[in-house]
PDB file of C-alpha atoms in Angstrom:
ATOM      1  CA  UNK A 126      -5.528  -3.212  21.797  1.00 49.00           C
ATOM      2  CA  UNK A 127      -5.002  -6.878  21.078  1.00 61.00           C
ATOM      3  CA  UNK A 128      -1.243  -6.870  20.647  1.00 68.00           C
ATOM      4  CA  UNK A 129      -0.458  -5.275  23.972  1.00 71.00           C
ATOM      5  CA  UNK A 130      -2.493  -5.006  27.100  1.00 77.00           C
ATOM      6  CA  UNK A 131      -2.831  -1.639  28.774  1.00 81.00           C
ATOM      7  CA  UNK A 132      -1.741  -1.695  32.389  1.00 83.00           C
ATOM      8  CA  UNK A 133      -4.125  -0.440  35.095  1.00 84.00           C
ATOM      9  CA  UNK A 134      -4.073   3.353  34.946  1.00 85.00           C
ATOM     10  CA  UNK A 135      -2.511   3.354  31.477  1.00 86.00           C
ATOM     11  CA  UNK A 136      -4.300   5.075  28.622  1.00 88.00           C
ATOM     12  CA  UNK A 137      -3.570   5.813  24.990  1.00 89.00           C
ATOM     13  CA  UNK A 138      -2.486   9.421  24.465  1.00 91.00           C
ATOM     14  CA  UNK A 139      -2.002   9.391  20.715  1.00 90.00           C
ATOM     15  CA  UNK A 140      -1.793   6.985  17.830  1.00 89.00           C
ATOM     16  CA  UNK A 141      -0.020   8.097  14.662  1.00 91.00           C
ATOM     17  CA  UNK A 142       0.562   6.707  11.204  1.00 91.00           C
ATOM     18  CA  UNK A 143       2.535   7.920   8.260  1.00 92.00           C
ATOM     19  CA  UNK A 144       1.404  11.196   6.716  1.00 93.00           C
ATOM     20  CA  UNK A 145      -1.253  10.851   3.998  1.00 94.00           C
ATOM     21  CA  UNK A 146       1.126  12.408   1.477  1.00 94.00           C
ATOM     22  CA  UNK A 147       3.691   9.669   2.094  1.00 93.00           C
ATOM     23  CA  UNK A 148       0.905   7.124   1.618  1.00 93.00           C
ATOM     24  CA  UNK A 149      -0.096   8.759  -1.672  1.00 95.00           C
ATOM     25  CA  UNK A 150       3.486   8.579  -2.946  1.00 94.00           C
ATOM     26  CA  UNK A 151       3.432   4.855  -2.173  1.00 94.00           C
ATOM     27  CA  UNK A 152       0.224   4.564  -4.210  1.00 95.00           C
ATOM     28  CA  UNK A 153       1.665   6.438  -7.184  1.00 96.00           C
ATOM     29  CA  UNK A 154       3.165   3.390  -8.978  1.00 95.00           C
ATOM     30  CA  UNK A 155      -0.207   1.636  -8.897  1.00 95.00           C
ATOM     31  CA  UNK A 156      -2.003   4.762 -10.164  1.00 95.00           C
ATOM     32  CA  UNK A 157       0.432   4.951 -13.077  1.00 95.00           C
ATOM     33  CA  UNK A 158      -0.049   1.216 -13.655  1.00 94.00           C
ATOM     34  CA  UNK A 159      -3.840   1.646 -13.781  1.00 93.00           C
ATOM     35  CA  UNK A 160      -3.728   4.607 -16.170  1.00 93.00           C
ATOM     36  CA  UNK A 161      -1.128   3.063 -18.478  1.00 92.00           C
ATOM     37  CA  UNK A 162      -3.526   1.031 -20.724  1.00 90.00           C
ATOM     38  CA  UNK A 163      -5.583   4.181 -21.384  1.00 89.00           C
ATOM     39  CA  UNK A 164      -2.596   6.492 -21.903  1.00 89.00           C
ATOM     40  CA  UNK A 165      -0.537   4.063 -23.982  1.00 86.00           C
ATOM     41  CA  UNK A 166      -2.421   4.526 -27.313  1.00 85.00           C
ATOM     42  CA  UNK A 167      -2.049   8.311 -27.111  1.00 86.00           C
ATOM     43  CA  UNK A 168       1.619   8.035 -26.229  1.00 87.00           C
ATOM     44  CA  UNK A 169       2.254   5.541 -29.022  1.00 84.00           C
ATOM     45  CA  UNK A 170       0.606   7.842 -31.548  1.00 83.00           C
ATOM     46  CA  UNK A 171       3.211  10.470 -30.688  1.00 85.00           C
ATOM     47  CA  UNK A 172       5.928   8.180 -32.046  1.00 81.00           C
ATOM     48  CA  UNK A 173       4.905   7.261 -35.619  1.00 79.00           C
ATOM     49  CA  UNK A 174       6.966   4.041 -35.896  1.00 78.00           C
ATOM     50  CA  UNK A 175       5.231   2.738 -32.776  1.00 77.00           C
ATOM     51  CA  UNK A 176       1.748   3.863 -33.808  1.00 78.00           C
ATOM     52  CA  UNK A 177       0.862   0.406 -35.153  1.00 79.00           C
ATOM     53  CA  UNK A 178       0.866  -0.884 -31.581  1.00 79.00           C
ATOM     54  CA  UNK A 179      -1.869   1.550 -30.564  1.00 78.00           C
ATOM     55  CA  UNK A 180      -4.429  -0.883 -31.986  1.00 78.00           C
ATOM     56  CA  UNK A 181      -3.607  -3.299 -29.154  1.00 77.00           C
ATOM     57  CA  UNK A 182      -5.280  -0.901 -26.756  1.00 80.00           C
ATOM     58  CA  UNK A 183      -8.686  -0.436 -28.365  1.00 81.00           C
ATOM     59  CA  UNK A 184     -10.345  -2.912 -25.944  1.00 80.00           C
ATOM     60  CA  UNK A 185     -13.141  -3.836 -28.331  1.00 80.00           C
ATOM     61  CA  UNK A 186     -12.515  -7.580 -28.303  1.00 81.00           C
ATOM     62  CA  UNK A 187     -13.463  -9.819 -25.337  1.00 83.00           C
ATOM     63  CA  UNK A 188      -9.844 -10.922 -24.959  1.00 85.00           C
ATOM     64  CA  UNK A 189      -8.576  -7.326 -24.784  1.00 85.00           C
ATOM     65  CA  UNK A 190     -11.220  -6.475 -22.203  1.00 87.00           C
ATOM     66  CA  UNK A 191     -10.300  -9.546 -20.173  1.00 89.00           C
ATOM     67  CA  UNK A 192      -6.648  -8.480 -20.261  1.00 90.00           C
ATOM     68  CA  UNK A 193      -7.605  -4.960 -19.188  1.00 90.00           C
ATOM     69  CA  UNK A 194      -9.757  -6.368 -16.382  1.00 91.00           C
ATOM     70  CA  UNK A 195      -6.919  -8.550 -15.097  1.00 93.00           C
ATOM     71  CA  UNK A 196      -4.470  -5.635 -15.308  1.00 94.00           C
ATOM     72  CA  UNK A 197      -6.785  -3.342 -13.347  1.00 94.00           C
ATOM     73  CA  UNK A 198      -7.569  -6.083 -10.819  1.00 95.00           C
ATOM     74  CA  UNK A 199      -3.846  -6.587 -10.134  1.00 95.00           C
ATOM     75  CA  UNK A 200      -3.321  -2.805  -9.871  1.00 95.00           C
ATOM     76  CA  UNK A 201      -6.264  -2.347  -7.521  1.00 96.00           C
ATOM     77  CA  UNK A 202      -5.419  -5.297  -5.280  1.00 95.00           C
ATOM     78  CA  UNK A 203      -1.796  -4.150  -5.003  1.00 95.00           C
ATOM     79  CA  UNK A 204      -2.890  -0.630  -4.087  1.00 95.00           C
ATOM     80  CA  UNK A 205      -5.304  -1.989  -1.489  1.00 95.00           C
ATOM     81  CA  UNK A 206      -2.516  -4.128  -0.035  1.00 93.00           C
ATOM     82  CA  UNK A 207      -0.423  -0.958   0.276  1.00 93.00           C
ATOM     83  CA  UNK A 208      -3.282   0.733   2.130  1.00 93.00           C
ATOM     84  CA  UNK A 209      -3.570  -2.292   4.419  1.00 92.00           C
ATOM     85  CA  UNK A 210       0.116  -2.110   5.315  1.00 91.00           C
ATOM     86  CA  UNK A 211      -0.115   1.673   5.748  1.00 91.00           C
ATOM     87  CA  UNK A 212      -2.995   1.321   8.160  1.00 90.00           C
ATOM     88  CA  UNK A 213      -1.508  -1.528  10.172  1.00 89.00           C
ATOM     89  CA  UNK A 214       1.729   0.374  10.811  1.00 90.00           C
ATOM     90  CA  UNK A 215       1.356   2.674  13.780  1.00 89.00           C
ATOM     91  CA  UNK A 216       2.987   4.322  16.725  1.00 91.00           C
ATOM     92  CA  UNK A 217       1.018   4.350  19.939  1.00 90.00           C
ATOM     93  CA  UNK A 218       1.960   6.713  22.744  1.00 91.00           C
ATOM     94  CA  UNK A 219       0.452   5.906  26.130  1.00 91.00           C
ATOM     95  CA  UNK A 220       1.052   7.746  29.373  1.00 90.00           C
ATOM     96  CA  UNK A 221       3.615   5.050  30.297  1.00 89.00           C
ATOM     97  CA  UNK A 222       5.328   3.892  27.101  1.00 90.00           C
ATOM     98  CA  UNK A 223       5.733   4.088  23.364  1.00 90.00           C
ATOM     99  CA  UNK A 224       4.623   1.129  21.282  1.00 90.00           C
ATOM    100  CA  UNK A 225       5.725   0.665  17.694  1.00 88.00           C
ATOM    101  CA  UNK A 226       3.744  -1.645  15.478  1.00 88.00           C
ATOM    102  CA  UNK A 227       5.463  -2.499  12.238  1.00 87.00           C
ATOM    103  CA  UNK A 228       3.655  -4.507   9.595  1.00 85.00           C
ATOM    104  CA  UNK A 229       6.547  -5.081   7.228  1.00 85.00           C
ATOM    105  CA  UNK A 230       4.601  -7.587   5.139  1.00 84.00           C
ATOM    106  CA  UNK A 231       1.737  -9.994   5.624  1.00 86.00           C
ATOM    107  CA  UNK A 232       2.621 -12.423   8.433  1.00 86.00           C
ATOM    108  CA  UNK A 233       5.620 -10.278   9.319  1.00 86.00           C
ATOM    109  CA  UNK A 234       4.686  -8.042  12.220  1.00 87.00           C
ATOM    110  CA  UNK A 235       6.759  -6.515  14.985  1.00 87.00           C
ATOM    111  CA  UNK A 236       5.411  -4.940  18.152  1.00 88.00           C
ATOM    112  CA  UNK A 237       7.880  -3.305  20.531  1.00 87.00           C
ATOM    113  CA  UNK A 238       7.469  -1.167  23.644  1.00 87.00           C
ATOM    114  CA  UNK A 239       9.720   1.390  25.258  1.00 88.00           C
ATOM    115  CA  UNK A 240       8.895   2.590  28.766  1.00 88.00           C
ATOM    116  CA  UNK A 241       8.901   6.388  28.936  1.00 88.00           C
ATOM    117  CA  UNK A 242      11.196   6.587  32.009  1.00 87.00           C
ATOM    118  CA  UNK A 243      13.874   4.880  29.891  1.00 86.00           C
ATOM    119  CA  UNK A 244      13.716   7.462  27.118  1.00 87.00           C
ATOM    120  CA  UNK A 245      16.920   9.431  26.953  1.00 86.00           C
ATOM    121  CA  UNK A 246      16.840  11.206  23.642  1.00 86.00           C
ATOM    122  CA  UNK A 247      14.097  12.314  21.277  1.00 89.00           C
ATOM    123  CA  UNK A 248      15.171  13.669  17.912  1.00 90.00           C
ATOM    124  CA  UNK A 249      13.022  14.993  15.101  1.00 92.00           C
ATOM    125  CA  UNK A 250      14.043  16.029  11.644  1.00 92.00           C
ATOM    126  CA  UNK A 251      12.196  17.473   8.697  1.00 92.00           C
ATOM    127  CA  UNK A 252      13.993  17.391   5.370  1.00 90.00           C
ATOM    128  CA  UNK A 253      13.073  19.273   2.206  1.00 90.00           C
ATOM    129  CA  UNK A 254      10.771  22.058   1.149  1.00 92.00           C
ATOM    130  CA  UNK A 255       7.711  19.915   0.494  1.00 90.00           C
ATOM    131  CA  UNK A 256       8.027  17.995   3.747  1.00 91.00           C
ATOM    132  CA  UNK A 257       8.509  21.284   5.621  1.00 91.00           C
ATOM    133  CA  UNK A 258       5.384  22.759   4.051  1.00 93.00           C
ATOM    134  CA  UNK A 259       3.318  19.660   4.805  1.00 92.00           C
ATOM    135  CA  UNK A 260       4.825  19.129   8.237  1.00 91.00           C
ATOM    136  CA  UNK A 261       6.194  15.663   7.512  1.00 94.00           C
ATOM    137  CA  UNK A 262       9.233  14.373   9.317  1.00 94.00           C
ATOM    138  CA  UNK A 263      11.001  11.635  11.210  1.00 94.00           C
ATOM    139  CA  UNK A 264      11.235  11.071  14.919  1.00 92.00           C
ATOM    140  CA  UNK A 265      13.853   8.998  16.682  1.00 91.00           C
ATOM    141  CA  UNK A 266      13.587   7.912  20.282  1.00 90.00           C
ATOM    142  CA  UNK A 267      16.580   6.397  22.053  1.00 87.00           C
ATOM    143  CA  UNK A 268      16.551   4.630  25.371  1.00 84.00           C
ATOM    144  CA  UNK A 269      19.048   4.962  28.174  1.00 77.00           C
ATOM    145  CA  UNK A 270      21.882   2.479  28.213  1.00 68.00           C
ATOM    146  CA  UNK A 271      20.777  -0.156  25.810  1.00 63.00           C
ATOM    147  CA  UNK A 272      20.904   0.235  22.084  1.00 69.00           C
ATOM    148  CA  UNK A 273      17.149   0.407  21.743  1.00 75.00           C
ATOM    149  CA  UNK A 274      16.134   2.988  19.188  1.00 82.00           C
ATOM    150  CA  UNK A 275      12.675   3.635  17.800  1.00 85.00           C
ATOM    151  CA  UNK A 276      12.402   5.467  14.522  1.00 88.00           C
ATOM    152  CA  UNK A 277       9.288   6.364  12.621  1.00 86.00           C
ATOM    153  CA  UNK A 278       9.594   7.998   9.258  1.00 90.00           C
ATOM    154  CA  UNK A 279       7.140  10.237   7.454  1.00 92.00           C
ATOM    155  CA  UNK A 280       4.835  11.043  10.345  1.00 93.00           C
ATOM    156  CA  UNK A 281       2.784  14.242  10.482  1.00 93.00           C
ATOM    157  CA  UNK A 282       4.042  17.007  12.779  1.00 92.00           C
ATOM    158  CA  UNK A 283       6.883  15.104  14.472  1.00 91.00           C
ATOM    159  CA  UNK A 284       7.620  18.064  16.755  1.00 92.00           C
ATOM    160  CA  UNK A 285       4.154  17.761  18.300  1.00 91.00           C
ATOM    161  CA  UNK A 286       4.750  14.068  18.885  1.00 90.00           C
ATOM    162  CA  UNK A 287       8.127  14.871  20.452  1.00 91.00           C
ATOM    163  CA  UNK A 288       6.507  17.405  22.791  1.00 91.00           C
ATOM    164  CA  UNK A 289       3.881  14.850  23.796  1.00 90.00           C
ATOM    165  CA  UNK A 290       6.546  12.233  24.533  1.00 90.00           C
ATOM    166  CA  UNK A 291       8.506  14.729  26.630  1.00 89.00           C
ATOM    167  CA  UNK A 292       5.338  15.776  28.433  1.00 89.00           C
ATOM    168  CA  UNK A 293       4.585  12.239  29.570  1.00 87.00           C
ATOM    169  CA  UNK A 294       8.077  11.344  30.763  1.00 85.00           C
ATOM    170  CA  UNK A 295       8.048  11.254  34.567  1.00 80.00           C
ATOM    171  CA  UNK A 296       9.390  14.433  36.202  1.00 73.00           C
ATOM    172  CA  UNK A 297      12.358  12.760  37.873  1.00 64.00           C
ATOM    173  CA  UNK A 298      13.795  11.761  34.516  1.00 54.00           C
ATOM    174  CA  UNK A 299      13.143  14.992  32.653  1.00 49.00           C
ATOM    175  CA  UNK A 300      16.580  16.530  33.232  1.00 49.00           C
ATOM    176  CA  UNK A 301      18.116  13.733  31.180  1.00 49.00           C
ATOM    177  CA  UNK A 302      16.119  14.515  28.101  1.00 51.00           C
ATOM    178  CA  UNK A 303      17.762  16.185  25.184  1.00 49.00           C
ATOM    179  CA  UNK A 304      14.860  16.676  22.817  1.00 47.00           C
ATOM    180  CA  UNK A 305      15.895  18.625  19.741  1.00 45.00           C
TER     181      UNK A 305
ATOM    182  CA  UNK B  14      27.429  -1.687 -38.078  1.00 57.00           C
ATOM    183  CA  UNK B  15      24.848  -2.238 -40.747  1.00 61.00           C
ATOM    184  CA  UNK B  16      24.212   0.599 -43.168  1.00 70.00           C
ATOM    185  CA  UNK B  17      20.586  -0.456 -43.560  1.00 71.00           C
ATOM    186  CA  UNK B  18      17.936   1.926 -42.147  1.00 70.00           C
ATOM    187  CA  UNK B  19      16.129   0.834 -38.995  1.00 68.00           C
ATOM    188  CA  UNK B  20      12.897  -0.989 -39.634  1.00 66.00           C
ATOM    189  CA  UNK B  21       9.886  -0.561 -37.327  1.00 61.00           C
ATOM    190  CA  UNK B  22       9.008  -3.545 -35.178  1.00 60.00           C
ATOM    191  CA  UNK B  23       6.068  -5.607 -36.298  1.00 62.00           C
ATOM    192  CA  UNK B  24       3.703  -7.235 -33.847  1.00 57.00           C
ATOM    193  CA  UNK B  25       3.752 -11.042 -33.673  1.00 59.00           C
ATOM    194  CA  UNK B  26       1.304 -12.503 -36.160  1.00 61.00           C
ATOM    195  CA  UNK B  27      -0.131 -15.079 -33.798  1.00 64.00           C
ATOM    196  CA  UNK B  28       1.071 -16.264 -30.435  1.00 63.00           C
ATOM    197  CA  UNK B  29      -1.260 -19.245 -30.697  1.00 64.00           C
ATOM    198  CA  UNK B  30       1.126 -20.804 -33.198  1.00 68.00           C
ATOM    199  CA  UNK B  31       3.540 -21.270 -30.319  1.00 70.00           C
ATOM    200  CA  UNK B  32       1.091 -23.410 -28.347  1.00 69.00           C
ATOM    201  CA  UNK B  33       1.592 -27.201 -28.257  1.00 73.00           C
ATOM    202  CA  UNK B  34      -0.819 -29.334 -30.229  1.00 73.00           C
ATOM    203  CA  UNK B  35      -4.095 -30.039 -28.494  1.00 73.00           C
ATOM    204  CA  UNK B  36      -4.071 -26.894 -26.364  1.00 74.00           C
ATOM    205  CA  UNK B  37      -6.338 -24.142 -27.602  1.00 76.00           C
ATOM    206  CA  UNK B  38      -5.878 -20.456 -26.912  1.00 75.00           C
ATOM    207  CA  UNK B  39      -9.180 -20.545 -25.024  1.00 78.00           C
ATOM    208  CA  UNK B  40      -7.764 -23.111 -22.619  1.00 83.00           C
ATOM    209  CA  UNK B  41      -4.694 -20.951 -22.002  1.00 83.00           C
ATOM    210  CA  UNK B  42      -6.860 -17.910 -21.295  1.00 85.00           C
ATOM    211  CA  UNK B  43      -9.005 -19.959 -18.915  1.00 87.00           C
ATOM    212  CA  UNK B  44      -5.942 -21.107 -16.986  1.00 89.00           C
ATOM    213  CA  UNK B  45      -4.453 -17.618 -16.819  1.00 90.00           C
ATOM    214  CA  UNK B  46      -7.726 -16.251 -15.459  1.00 91.00           C
ATOM    215  CA  UNK B  47      -7.942 -19.138 -12.989  1.00 92.00           C
ATOM    216  CA  UNK B  48      -4.428 -18.424 -11.664  1.00 94.00           C
ATOM    217  CA  UNK B  49      -5.083 -14.672 -11.390  1.00 93.00           C
ATOM    218  CA  UNK B  50      -8.400 -15.135  -9.579  1.00 94.00           C
ATOM    219  CA  UNK B  51      -6.954 -17.781  -7.259  1.00 95.00           C
ATOM    220  CA  UNK B  52      -4.085 -15.437  -6.372  1.00 94.00           C
ATOM    221  CA  UNK B  53      -6.556 -12.598  -5.843  1.00 95.00           C
ATOM    222  CA  UNK B  54      -8.695 -14.764  -3.542  1.00 96.00           C
ATOM    223  CA  UNK B  55      -5.741 -15.902  -1.419  1.00 95.00           C
ATOM    224  CA  UNK B  56      -4.290 -12.379  -1.207  1.00 94.00           C
ATOM    225  CA  UNK B  57      -7.675 -10.951  -0.253  1.00 95.00           C
ATOM    226  CA  UNK B  58      -8.266 -13.587   2.437  1.00 95.00           C
ATOM    227  CA  UNK B  59      -4.824 -12.943   3.942  1.00 94.00           C
ATOM    228  CA  UNK B  60      -5.359  -9.168   3.934  1.00 93.00           C
ATOM    229  CA  UNK B  61      -8.838  -9.508   5.487  1.00 92.00           C
ATOM    230  CA  UNK B  62      -7.358 -11.765   8.170  1.00 91.00           C
ATOM    231  CA  UNK B  63      -4.820  -9.034   8.993  1.00 90.00           C
ATOM    232  CA  UNK B  64      -7.471  -6.316   8.992  1.00 90.00           C
ATOM    233  CA  UNK B  65      -9.699  -8.220  11.387  1.00 88.00           C
ATOM    234  CA  UNK B  66      -6.904  -9.386  13.660  1.00 86.00           C
ATOM    235  CA  UNK B  67      -4.761  -6.260  13.881  1.00 83.00           C
ATOM    236  CA  UNK B  68      -6.826  -3.192  13.061  1.00 71.00           C
ATOM    237  CA  UNK B  69      -7.661  -2.622  16.738  1.00 64.00           C
ATOM    238  CA  UNK B  70     -11.411  -2.857  16.104  1.00 60.00           C
ATOM    239  CA  UNK B  71     -11.103   0.232  13.936  1.00 77.00           C
ATOM    240  CA  UNK B  72     -14.137   1.514  12.072  1.00 82.00           C
ATOM    241  CA  UNK B  73     -11.938   1.616   8.938  1.00 86.00           C
ATOM    242  CA  UNK B  74     -11.623  -2.174   8.689  1.00 88.00           C
ATOM    243  CA  UNK B  75     -15.073  -3.080   7.381  1.00 90.00           C
ATOM    244  CA  UNK B  76     -15.436  -0.201   4.876  1.00 92.00           C
ATOM    245  CA  UNK B  77     -11.925  -0.963   3.579  1.00 92.00           C
ATOM    246  CA  UNK B  78     -12.789  -4.628   3.086  1.00 94.00           C
ATOM    247  CA  UNK B  79     -16.187  -3.805   1.556  1.00 95.00           C
ATOM    248  CA  UNK B  80     -14.742  -1.299  -0.936  1.00 95.00           C
ATOM    249  CA  UNK B  81     -12.070  -3.784  -1.964  1.00 95.00           C
ATOM    250  CA  UNK B  82     -14.611  -6.551  -2.520  1.00 95.00           C
ATOM    251  CA  UNK B  83     -17.034  -4.310  -4.459  1.00 93.00           C
ATOM    252  CA  UNK B  84     -14.397  -2.922  -6.807  1.00 93.00           C
ATOM    253  CA  UNK B  85     -12.685  -6.284  -7.236  1.00 94.00           C
ATOM    254  CA  UNK B  86     -15.948  -8.049  -8.047  1.00 93.00           C
ATOM    255  CA  UNK B  87     -16.803  -5.342 -10.594  1.00 92.00           C
ATOM    256  CA  UNK B  88     -13.392  -5.819 -12.239  1.00 93.00           C
ATOM    257  CA  UNK B  89     -13.780  -9.613 -12.212  1.00 93.00           C
ATOM    258  CA  UNK B  90     -17.214  -9.252 -13.801  1.00 91.00           C
ATOM    259  CA  UNK B  91     -15.681  -6.973 -16.422  1.00 90.00           C
ATOM    260  CA  UNK B  92     -12.939  -9.497 -17.083  1.00 89.00           C
ATOM    261  CA  UNK B  93     -15.354 -12.368 -17.551  1.00 89.00           C
ATOM    262  CA  UNK B  94     -18.251 -10.668 -19.296  1.00 86.00           C
ATOM    263  CA  UNK B  95     -17.185  -7.178 -20.390  1.00 81.00           C
ATOM    264  CA  UNK B  96     -19.859  -5.658 -18.125  1.00 81.00           C
ATOM    265  CA  UNK B  97     -18.323  -3.468 -15.431  1.00 76.00           C
ATOM    266  CA  UNK B  98     -21.427  -2.887 -13.266  1.00 76.00           C
ATOM    267  CA  UNK B  99     -21.011   0.452 -11.450  1.00 75.00           C
ATOM    268  CA  UNK B 100     -17.620   1.021 -13.081  1.00 74.00           C
ATOM    269  CA  UNK B 101     -19.191   0.984 -16.557  1.00 74.00           C
ATOM    270  CA  UNK B 102     -18.800   4.752 -16.959  1.00 74.00           C
ATOM    271  CA  UNK B 103     -15.047   4.523 -16.460  1.00 76.00           C
ATOM    272  CA  UNK B 104     -14.149   1.498 -18.559  1.00 75.00           C
ATOM    273  CA  UNK B 105     -14.286   0.991 -22.336  1.00 77.00           C
TER     274      UNK B 105
END
């Protein structure tokens, strides 16, 4: 780990990212964007007054192909950027602390740690039928005293993550925990 | 409110008529492509920098970069020449 050094005796227990379904929903606008030039002629033909515009999308001329190439290049690069941000956002649970790594944008990265003995409350919630079926939810970890609160949204099986966090909290502090 | 029926839109006859004298449509296309490719190159370099610096030596980093470069170069080739290399089956 380059962003944080593991202490002697510390090891990574689990590293999680957003659920793949949440990632796919983030990709959806770019998929629609990529398909649009191919679907547009068919859609325009459904509305007779607009049918004359369907000829713009035949892609037989070099200029039309260049425009299509640029459009697809922008769509692809944007989608790949989304994947990059998805991959660089992570939660790391070690046997001593929780580390959140948030890549909000390029050159905008936050790394924060919360020592497990300071954890006071772990809350999970799963909202909706689809998220319940896929096991997608949110987990919120609050520390004792200070207003430090870690939240990760759209992670797979948040209840398993909660159980792992509770498992690694030192025994002496376990009576304080109110995991839900 | 006009009582005339709605008329369908008509596409512009030629956008090149709007260009200033001395600037051809080919020049405009060249500049647009230059700007798009320059933006793509900068964006790609920044993303690769982040992958290599922050991906925790993950095995995903290099395949992700390689796939991006392969597909992007195929699309750039398609843009410039109309030949899409390995994407030829999927593009007109």
